[in-house]
Coordinates of C-alpha atoms and ligand atoms in Angstrom, one line a residue:
M221 CA 55.8 26.7 5.8
R222 CA 57.8 29.9 7.3
I223 CA 56.2 32.1 9.7
L224 CA 57.5 35.5 10.8
G225 CA 56.8 36.1 14.5
I226 CA 56.8 39.6 15.8
E227 CA 56.8 40.5 19.5
T228 CA 56.8 43.9 21.0
S229 CA 54.7 43.6 24.2
C230 CA 57.0 45.1 26.6
D231 CA 60.6 46.1 26.3
E232 CA 62.2 43.7 23.7
T233 CA 61.7 44.2 20.1
A234 CA 61.8 40.8 18.6
A235 CA 61.2 39.1 15.3
A236 CA 62.0 35.3 14.2
V237 CA 61.2 33.0 11.4
V238 CA 60.1 29.6 12.3
E239 CA 59.8 26.7 9.8
D240 CA 56.8 24.3 10.2
G241 CA 56.4 25.3 13.7
E242 CA 59.5 23.3 14.7
R243 CA 62.7 24.7 13.4
I244 CA 63.7 28.1 14.5
L245 CA 65.7 29.5 11.5
S246 CA 66.4 33.0 13.2
S247 CA 65.5 34.9 16.4
A248 CA 66.4 38.3 16.8
V249 CA 65.9 40.4 19.9
A250 CA 66.6 44.1 20.6
S251 CA 66.7 44.7 24.2
Q252 CA 65.9 48.1 25.7
L253 CA 67.5 47.5 29.0
A254 CA 70.0 50.5 28.5
T255 CA 67.0 52.7 28.1
H256 CA 64.9 51.6 31.0
G257 CA 67.7 50.7 33.4
P258 CA 68.3 54.0 34.9
Y259 CA 64.6 54.3 35.8
G260 CA 64.6 51.0 37.5
G261 CA 61.6 49.7 35.5
V262 CA 60.2 49.9 32.1
V263 CA 58.9 53.6 31.0
P264 CA 56.1 52.9 28.5
E265 CA 56.5 56.0 26.4
L266 CA 60.2 55.3 25.8
A267 CA 59.5 51.7 25.2
S268 CA 57.1 52.7 22.2
R269 CA 59.6 55.0 20.8
E270 CA 62.4 52.2 21.1
H271 CA 60.1 49.7 19.3
L272 CA 59.5 52.2 16.5
R273 CA 63.1 52.7 16.2
A274 CA 64.0 49.1 16.3
I275 CA 61.1 47.2 14.4
V276 CA 62.3 47.6 10.9
P277 CA 66.0 46.5 11.5
V278 CA 65.0 43.6 13.8
V279 CA 62.6 42.2 11.3
R280 CA 65.4 42.6 8.5
A281 CA 67.7 40.7 10.8
A282 CA 65.6 38.1 11.3
L283 CA 65.0 37.6 7.6
R284 CA 68.6 37.8 6.7
D285 CA 69.7 35.5 9.5
S286 CA 67.3 32.8 8.1
S287 CA 67.9 33.5 4.4
T288 CA 64.3 34.3 3.8
E289 CA 62.7 36.8 1.5
F290 CA 59.4 38.6 2.3
T291 CA 57.9 36.3 -0.6
D292 CA 58.9 33.0 1.2
L293 CA 56.7 33.9 4.1
T294 CA 53.5 31.8 4.6
A295 CA 52.1 34.0 7.6
I296 CA 52.8 36.7 10.0
A297 CA 52.2 36.0 13.6
V298 CA 52.3 39.0 16.0
T299 CA 51.7 39.6 19.8
Q300 CA 48.1 41.0 20.3
G301 CA 48.4 41.2 24.2
P302 CA 48.7 41.3 27.1
G303 CA 51.3 44.0 27.5
L304 CA 51.7 47.7 27.1
V305 CA 49.4 49.1 24.5
G306 CA 51.6 51.6 22.9
S307 CA 54.4 49.0 22.4
L308 CA 51.8 46.0 21.2
L309 CA 50.5 48.9 18.5
V310 CA 53.8 49.0 17.0
G311 CA 54.3 45.4 16.5
M312 CA 50.6 45.1 15.4
T313 CA 50.6 47.8 12.9
Y314 CA 53.9 46.6 11.4
A315 CA 52.5 42.9 11.1
K316 CA 49.2 44.2 9.7
S317 CA 50.9 46.5 7.0
L318 CA 53.3 43.5 6.0
A319 CA 50.4 41.0 5.8
F320 CA 48.4 43.2 3.7
A321 CA 51.2 44.1 1.4
L322 CA 52.1 40.4 1.0
G323 CA 48.5 39.3 0.9
I324 CA 49.3 36.6 3.4
P325 CA 47.4 35.6 6.7
L326 CA 47.8 37.5 9.9
I327 CA 47.5 35.6 13.2
G328 CA 47.3 37.4 16.6
V329 CA 48.8 35.6 19.3
N330 CA 48.4 35.8 23.1
H331 CA 51.8 36.5 24.6
I332 CA 51.3 34.0 27.5
E333 CA 50.5 31.4 25.0
G334 CA 53.6 32.3 23.3
H335 CA 55.8 31.6 26.5
I336 CA 54.1 28.1 26.6
H337 CA 55.0 27.3 23.1
A338 CA 58.6 28.1 23.9
V339 CA 58.8 24.9 25.8
L340 CA 56.5 23.0 23.2
I341 CA 58.7 23.9 20.1
E342 CA 61.9 23.0 21.8
A343 CA 60.4 19.6 23.0
R344 CA 59.6 19.0 19.2
Q345 CA 63.0 19.9 18.2
R346 CA 64.3 17.3 20.5
G347 CA 61.7 14.6 19.2
E348 CA 60.3 14.5 22.7
A349 CA 56.6 14.3 23.2
I350 CA 55.0 16.4 26.1
E351 CA 52.1 14.5 27.7
F352 CA 48.7 16.0 28.6
P353 CA 47.1 17.0 30.6
S354 CA 49.9 19.5 31.3
L355 CA 50.2 22.1 33.9
A356 CA 51.8 25.4 32.9
L357 CA 53.4 27.6 35.4
V358 CA 54.1 31.0 33.4
V359 CA 56.3 33.3 35.6
S360 CA 57.5 36.6 34.3
G361 CA 57.7 40.3 35.0
G362 CA 53.9 40.7 34.2
H363 CA 52.4 37.3 35.1
T364 CA 52.5 34.5 37.5
H365 CA 49.7 32.0 36.3
L366 CA 49.1 28.5 36.6
F367 CA 47.0 26.7 33.6
E368 CA 45.8 23.3 32.9
I369 CA 46.2 22.6 29.2
N370 CA 44.7 19.7 27.7
A371 CA 45.6 17.8 24.6
E372 CA 43.3 20.1 22.3
M373 CA 45.3 23.0 23.3
T374 CA 42.6 24.4 25.5
Y375 CA 43.5 26.3 28.7
R376 CA 41.9 26.3 32.2
L377 CA 43.1 29.0 34.6
L378 CA 44.0 27.3 37.9
G379 CA 45.7 30.2 40.0
K380 CA 47.2 33.4 39.5
T381 CA 49.0 36.2 41.5
R382 CA 46.7 38.6 43.5
D383 CA 48.9 41.3 43.4
D384 CA 52.7 41.4 42.1
A385 CA 54.2 39.1 39.5
A386 CA 56.9 37.0 40.7
G387 CA 59.3 38.9 38.1
E388 CA 58.0 42.0 39.5
A389 CA 59.0 41.1 43.1
F390 CA 62.4 40.3 41.9
D391 CA 62.5 43.7 40.2
K392 CA 61.2 45.8 43.0
V393 CA 63.7 44.1 45.6
A394 CA 66.5 44.8 43.6
K395 CA 65.5 48.3 42.8
L396 CA 65.0 49.1 46.7
L397 CA 68.7 47.8 47.3
G398 CA 70.2 49.6 44.5
F399 CA 70.7 46.6 42.1
G400 CA 69.2 48.2 39.1
Y401 CA 66.8 46.7 36.6
P402 CA 65.9 44.0 35.9
G403 CA 66.4 42.5 39.3
G404 CA 66.0 38.6 38.4
P405 CA 69.3 38.1 36.9
V406 CA 71.3 40.1 39.4
I407 CA 69.6 38.3 42.3
D408 CA 70.1 35.1 40.6
Q409 CA 73.8 35.5 40.2
L410 CA 74.2 36.6 43.8
A411 CA 71.8 34.4 45.8
P412 CA 74.5 31.3 46.0
F413 CA 76.6 33.6 47.9
G414 CA 74.1 34.2 50.9
S415 CA 72.3 31.8 53.2
P416 CA 68.8 30.8 52.0
K417 CA 67.8 30.1 55.6
A418 CA 69.3 33.3 57.3
V419 CA 66.1 35.5 57.0
R420 CA 62.7 33.7 57.8
F421 CA 59.7 35.0 55.5
T422 CA 56.1 33.9 56.5
P423 CA 54.5 32.0 53.5
A424 CA 51.6 33.7 52.0
R425 CA 48.4 32.1 53.1
M426 CA 45.6 32.6 50.6
K427 CA 41.9 32.8 51.5
G428 CA 39.6 31.2 48.7
N429 CA 41.6 29.6 45.8
A430 CA 44.6 28.1 47.5
L431 CA 46.2 28.1 43.9
D432 CA 46.5 31.8 44.0
F433 CA 49.9 33.4 44.7
S434 CA 50.6 36.7 46.3
F435 CA 54.0 38.4 46.7
S436 CA 53.0 41.8 48.2
G437 CA 53.5 40.3 52.0
L438 CA 57.0 39.3 50.9
K439 CA 57.7 42.5 49.4
T440 CA 56.7 44.4 52.4
A441 CA 58.8 42.1 54.7
V442 CA 61.9 42.9 52.6
L443 CA 60.9 46.7 52.9
R444 CA 60.7 46.3 56.8
W445 CA 64.0 44.4 56.8
F446 CA 65.8 47.3 54.7
E447 CA 64.0 50.0 57.0
A448 CA 65.5 48.3 60.1
R449 CA 68.9 48.8 59.0
D450 CA 71.1 51.7 58.0
M451 CA 71.5 50.6 54.2
A452 CA 72.1 54.2 52.7
E453 CA 75.8 54.0 52.3
E454 CA 75.9 50.5 50.6
V455 CA 73.2 51.4 48.4
K456 CA 75.1 54.6 47.3
R457 CA 78.0 52.5 46.4
R458 CA 75.9 50.1 44.3
R459 CA 74.1 52.8 42.4
A460 CA 77.5 54.5 41.9
L461 CA 78.9 51.1 40.4
L462 CA 76.0 51.0 38.2
R463 CA 76.5 54.7 36.9
S464 CA 80.2 53.5 36.0
N465 CA 79.1 50.2 34.4
P466 CA 75.7 49.3 33.7
R467 CA 76.5 45.5 33.7
P468 CA 78.6 44.8 36.7
T469 CA 80.1 41.2 37.0
P470 CA 79.1 39.1 40.1
E471 CA 82.5 40.0 41.6
E472 CA 81.9 43.8 41.2
W473 CA 78.7 43.2 43.0
L474 CA 80.3 41.2 46.0
A475 CA 82.5 44.1 46.5
V476 CA 79.8 46.4 47.4
T477 CA 77.4 43.9 49.0
P478 CA 77.9 43.0 52.7
R479 CA 77.1 39.3 53.6
E480 CA 74.1 40.4 55.4
T481 CA 72.5 41.6 52.1
L482 CA 73.4 38.4 50.3
D483 CA 71.6 36.5 53.0
L484 CA 68.6 38.5 52.3
L485 CA 68.9 38.1 48.4
A486 CA 69.0 34.2 49.0
S487 CA 66.4 34.1 51.5
F488 CA 64.2 36.2 49.4
Q489 CA 64.8 34.0 46.3
A490 CA 64.3 30.8 48.1
T491 CA 61.0 32.1 49.6
V492 CA 59.8 32.8 45.8
I493 CA 61.0 29.7 44.7
E494 CA 59.2 27.8 47.5
E495 CA 55.8 29.6 46.9
L496 CA 56.0 28.9 43.1
L497 CA 56.9 25.2 43.6
R498 CA 54.4 24.5 46.3
R499 CA 51.3 25.7 44.4
A500 CA 52.7 24.0 41.1
S501 CA 53.0 20.7 42.8
A502 CA 49.7 20.9 44.5
A503 CA 47.9 22.0 41.1
A504 CA 49.7 19.1 39.2
E505 CA 48.5 16.7 41.8
E506 CA 44.9 18.2 41.6
I507 CA 44.5 17.8 37.7
G508 CA 46.6 14.4 37.5
A509 CA 49.2 16.4 35.2
R510 CA 51.5 14.3 33.2
S511 CA 53.9 17.2 32.7
L512 CA 54.8 20.6 34.0
I513 CA 55.8 23.6 31.8
V514 CA 57.7 26.4 33.4
S515 CA 58.1 29.4 31.2
G516 CA 58.6 33.3 31.4
G517 CA 61.5 35.3 32.3
V518 CA 61.6 33.9 35.9
A519 CA 62.1 30.4 34.4
C520 CA 65.7 31.5 33.6
N521 CA 66.4 31.5 37.5
S522 CA 68.9 28.8 38.3
G523 CA 67.6 28.3 41.8
L524 CA 64.2 27.6 40.3
R525 CA 65.6 25.3 37.6
A526 CA 67.6 23.4 40.2
A527 CA 64.7 23.4 42.9
A528 CA 62.2 22.1 40.3
Q529 CA 64.8 19.1 39.2
S530 CA 65.2 18.1 42.8
A531 CA 61.7 18.5 44.3
A532 CA 59.4 15.7 44.5
L533 CA 57.0 16.9 41.9
P534 CA 54.4 14.3 40.5
C535 CA 55.3 14.6 36.9
P536 CA 58.4 15.6 34.8
V537 CA 59.3 19.3 34.3
Y538 CA 60.3 21.2 31.1
F539 CA 62.0 24.6 31.0
P540 CA 62.8 26.6 27.9
S541 CA 66.4 27.2 27.2
P542 CA 67.3 30.6 28.7
K543 CA 67.1 32.5 25.5
L544 CA 63.5 31.3 24.9
S545 CA 62.5 31.9 28.5
T546 CA 62.6 35.8 28.2
D547 CA 60.6 37.5 25.5
N548 CA 61.3 36.6 22.2
A549 CA 59.5 36.1 18.7
A550 CA 60.3 32.4 18.0
M551 CA 57.6 31.5 20.7
I552 CA 55.1 33.7 19.0
A553 CA 55.8 32.2 15.6
A554 CA 55.6 28.7 17.0
A555 CA 52.3 29.6 18.7
G556 CA 51.0 31.2 15.4
F557 CA 51.8 27.9 13.5
E558 CA 49.3 26.2 15.8
K559 CA 46.7 28.7 15.1
L560 CA 47.2 28.6 11.3
R561 CA 46.9 25.0 11.5
R562 CA 43.6 25.4 13.2
G563 CA 42.4 28.1 10.7
E564 CA 42.3 30.5 13.6
L565 CA 43.4 33.7 11.6
S566 CA 43.0 37.5 12.5
D567 CA 41.7 40.2 10.4
F568 CA 42.9 43.6 9.9
S569 CA 40.5 45.1 12.6
M570 CA 42.2 43.0 15.3
P571 CA 42.7 45.5 18.4
A572 CA 45.7 45.5 20.6
K573 CA 44.7 44.3 24.0
A574 CA 46.7 45.4 27.2
N575 CA 44.7 42.8 29.5
L576 CA 44.1 39.9 27.0
T577 CA 43.4 36.8 28.9
L578 CA 44.2 33.4 28.0
A579 CA 41.5 31.6 30.2
Ligands
LIG880 O1 59.2 37.2 30.1 P1 59.9 38.3 30.4 O2 61.1 38.7 29.5 O3 59.0 39.6 30.1 C1 57.7 39.5 30.6 O4 56.7 39.0 30.0 O5 57.4 40.3 31.8 O6 60.3 38.4 32.0 C2 60.9 39.5 32.4 C3 61.0 39.2 34.0 C4 61.7 40.4 34.8 O7 60.9 40.5 35.9 C5 63.2 39.9 35.2 O8 63.6 40.3 36.4 C6 62.8 38.3 35.2 O9 61.8 38.2 34.2 N1 63.9 37.4 35.2 C7 64.5 36.8 36.1 C8 65.7 36.2 35.6 N2 65.7 36.6 34.5 C9 64.8 37.5 34.1 N3 64.0 36.6 37.4 C10 64.6 35.5 38.3 N4 65.8 35.1 37.8 C11 66.3 35.1 36.6 N5 67.5 34.7 36.1
LIG881 ZN1 56.9 37.7 28.6

């Protein structure tokens, strides 16, 4: 059973072919980083236009890489939301047209559920059984959510960010300091060169649900730190570096980044990791979780991976491989396979939903 997955919710155009919900035969991703980088964030209109340009070649690449013909496909799974509505519409319109032309089922998938399936499909590939109830920490540029998942794959929302998502905080701090977009990968690379204890940030205290997150206070504290120094010259040097080379190496960044700034990056990252793991650990305890799934772009963070492995968590923790952590379509096809098995098909009137929730 071969499912074509299509993902266009944000700034990656992705298509993948997954067999029987466990073998990733191909996974093609066209990144729009070069388009949005100079703006320091995703520009929705440009994203839609780039998806339009990329969708046909990306689907062709996914089929070619997996030696699949259109007529070999059993169903098409596509991201229905959450995401940018114009971007979602490109993938959904393409998926609907193709499903209609081929006369095969169409399956709308929640992007967040896709991120969770990135971990489940890789566990199946390894022949490993993830035990339930599971706690999922989905951390990306758009989401910071904690869900309880039971064996029937139903979800209960336990906590979420009240303001910025964790990835968004990485992106905003990087932008402020002249490191470009996206911020997560650069901060991840440079944090080991600074001291995580150099700058003290106050942990966010939540009124009401203690499992909710907040990163706006941390972002403001970084802004205050920035304003208390004369940073203009070094930020100018980093912006110049980015103009001459859109993907500087860590060595090139280090040449234009003083120790004090590296300390700030290390301390910022350590604080985000601490906030994520503290709540994940409390939530796992609360629901008696037998596994912890961490997924989404921020799950690429090497500091977070190391901290999660060494933290005294009450259950085993699972991360996707880095290429399945950020947006991709293999996770959408994997989630689609589960829905197909349960007979949860969509019809051609399915709308794109910018704020689609999972629970
Ligand atoms: O899942 P994703 O590709 O897209 C969304 O659904 O948002 O996540 C992108 C986010 C960006 O905010 C990016 O800065 C962050 O993931 N990210 C990272 C790392 N790699 C990507 N954050 C921290 N460390 C990383 N290594
Ligand atoms: Zn995502």
